[in-house]
Amino acid sequence: MHSLWQNEIAEQLNTPLALRVYTSRLLGQEPALVLHGGGNTSVKTQITNLFGETEEILYVKGSGWDLETIEAEGFAPVKMDVLLKMAGLNDLSDSDMVKYQRAAMTDPSAPNPSVEAILHAIIPFAYVDHTHADAIVTLTNTPDGEGMIQELFGKRVFVIPYVMPGFALAKLVHEMTQELKWQSIEGLVLMNHGLFTFSDDAKVAYEKTIDLVTEAEQFIEAKLCLKSEAIEETTGHDPSGYPEQEISIDLIELAQIRKLVSAQKGAPQVALLNSSLPSCHIASHPKLRDIATRGPLTPDHVIRTKRIPVILGEDFETDLSEYASQYIEYFESYQQGQTMLNYAPNFAIWRDKAAISFGKTVKEALIIEDITNHTFDAILTAQQISRYQALSAQEIFDVEYWELEQAKLKKSTSNNTPLLGKVIMVASGSDDVREALAAELTSQGANVIELNHEQDFDTLDKCQEAAETAVIDFGGLDNLICLDDNSANQLLINTCEAFLEHGLSPTVLCVNHNTLPVMSSDTIKVLALNCQLSNKNGQNNNQKSAIFNLTSAIKMMLSKEYLPSEEGVTV
């Protein structure tokens, strides 16, 4: 890992907060340090208040901000004296901690301070950087993790055993460091959690993270080399790296998986196939079920991924049903009055094939894919140098059902975007009509595949490619809308039918068709819509009105509430 610090940029930054933003973004640019909102940073400085008094302030990353893109307004200004007094309390619920931290802010419009604000406050340096570095958590997620950290860093880091983030962690660090000479160490390693570095200089604090993580990466690489050499000496084969693997994916089966998971979740899901090397390698691992179900790399990942994936074999329905039963059993074993989350998986490992991530949106599924890729790499690495050992089910449950997360759950409102998660193909029609419809469907949450011209699907190969693209990109196909009556439509409909059969409320909607197609599957609805619409491009008032009427009618016909009639719809 290399430092991204540039003096010519840093020299133009003339406030501690500006430097804090800069180095936070440097940390956020490296996925091996933080992922999707993970980690947090802070800077201690002084301000003059309304009464002309000098106050010590901690600017700490605010809730909901990502280090890669954070701005100055993403930092919450909190009074240091209040945070230090809170650190000395014997007990404090995390909900009360959040309330009192917010009350101690000097700007009520700022975001909520990080739940680790008190911990940042008690570290006696201006700049504090906290990351969930892959190399560090890979080492600490092993049975001899603390021993390896000590072997690597010696007394240059201070090791903190795992406890829940929030007040409990801040309290423990406060108690354990009472006699610590902070100047004698370069960082804190939090077992199964991450790394803290610090300095009164922004560059030094940042580069301490880079240096310590680089040492950890080199330490792991050295251990892997020793292991590889030993295996090669015994077997004659070099086991290092991921071997290239050929996998065969049945896209009909992927669509079936998406449909089953959507049913479990009670809402349409995107299902993204992850064919990265770590994904394929872990899917074909002989001890797949054992190593893949030990828990997440860091406890905060559970909010995105759940504790473990579903392992899919040949009977998807049975596998998903058993996963749901096991999740309910897991909840009942540890719950203390919390509200149970949905029991469906957030990602799957399809045995001998690849991983699949699920989400209401592509963005949500991609975040899960990113997290699981890093986790797969860490699991496989830990297995080679020792043994992957995550936190216990109880400890992961405590984070998954943390009171702060439960409070968010109670406050959250359901997304009313009616087509969220649906996959819709729109074929032919004029550019004006097709683009307007695609934009409207997208605004309603749909994932839209546009076939721009009849030439895009006038052969069987082109139709097959279009249908397969929908499944590869989103996991399935739910609706096909043919915007005019042309000879290529029937070929496209016939090709898509096999995928539509496993869609969610699958529908073929035909606009201005003389004859409606007959589907071989009764599960696929065929709807007719007649509209006074020109197939030529042009935006006169009559055409704009017709497009508006068309898109409104299509949204209505694709809604759950629509009851089809034999006459179809005319607008």
Short mmCIF file of N, CA and C in Angstrom, two decimals, residues 257 261 288-289 310-317 319-320 348-352 356 358:
data_model
loop_
_atom_site.label_atom_id
_atom_site.label_comp_id
_atom_site.label_asym_id
_atom_site.label_seq_id
_atom_site.Cartn_x
_atom_site.Cartn_y
_atom_site.Cartn_z
N ILE A 257 -33.66 -18.38 -8.70
CA ILE A 257 -33.13 -17.98 -7.38
C ILE A 257 -33.64 -16.60 -7.02
N VAL A 261 -35.92 -15.67 -3.68
CA VAL A 261 -35.44 -14.74 -2.66
C VAL A 261 -36.38 -13.53 -2.57
N LEU A 288 -16.63 -25.53 1.86
CA LEU A 288 -17.42 -24.33 1.65
C LEU A 288 -18.34 -24.02 2.82
N ARG A 289 -19.22 -24.97 3.17
CA ARG A 289 -20.21 -24.68 4.20
C ARG A 289 -19.55 -24.35 5.54
N VAL A 310 -26.64 -17.87 2.45
CA VAL A 310 -27.28 -19.16 2.18
C VAL A 310 -26.36 -19.91 1.20
N ILE A 311 -26.15 -21.19 1.45
CA ILE A 311 -25.38 -22.03 0.53
C ILE A 311 -26.38 -22.76 -0.36
N LEU A 312 -26.30 -22.52 -1.66
CA LEU A 312 -27.26 -23.09 -2.60
C LEU A 312 -26.65 -24.31 -3.30
N GLY A 313 -27.40 -25.41 -3.27
CA GLY A 313 -27.01 -26.60 -3.99
C GLY A 313 -27.91 -26.80 -5.20
N GLU A 314 -28.56 -27.94 -5.28
CA GLU A 314 -29.44 -28.21 -6.42
C GLU A 314 -30.90 -27.89 -6.12
N ASP A 315 -31.28 -27.89 -4.85
CA ASP A 315 -32.67 -27.64 -4.47
C ASP A 315 -32.75 -26.26 -3.81
N PHE A 316 -32.94 -25.23 -4.64
CA PHE A 316 -32.91 -23.86 -4.14
C PHE A 316 -33.99 -23.60 -3.10
N GLU A 317 -35.17 -24.11 -3.36
CA GLU A 317 -36.30 -23.83 -2.47
C GLU A 317 -36.05 -24.40 -1.07
N ASP A 319 -33.08 -25.14 0.24
CA ASP A 319 -31.95 -24.44 0.84
C ASP A 319 -32.40 -23.11 1.45
N LEU A 320 -33.24 -22.38 0.73
CA LEU A 320 -33.71 -21.08 1.23
C LEU A 320 -34.66 -21.25 2.41
N ALA A 348 -25.81 -15.09 -1.38
CA ALA A 348 -25.77 -16.55 -1.49
C ALA A 348 -24.44 -16.97 -2.06
N ILE A 349 -24.03 -18.19 -1.72
CA ILE A 349 -22.91 -18.81 -2.43
C ILE A 349 -23.47 -20.05 -3.11
N TRP A 350 -23.41 -20.02 -4.42
CA TRP A 350 -23.95 -21.08 -5.27
C TRP A 350 -22.84 -22.10 -5.48
N ARG A 351 -23.00 -23.24 -4.87
CA ARG A 351 -21.92 -24.23 -4.82
C ARG A 351 -21.37 -24.55 -6.22
N ASP A 352 -20.05 -24.52 -6.31
CA ASP A 352 -19.30 -24.81 -7.54
C ASP A 352 -19.53 -23.79 -8.64
N ILE A 356 -23.84 -14.67 -5.18
CA ILE A 356 -24.91 -13.80 -5.68
C ILE A 356 -25.27 -12.83 -4.57
N PHE A 358 -27.96 -9.82 -3.23
CA PHE A 358 -29.35 -9.39 -3.42
C PHE A 358 -29.54 -7.99 -2.85
#
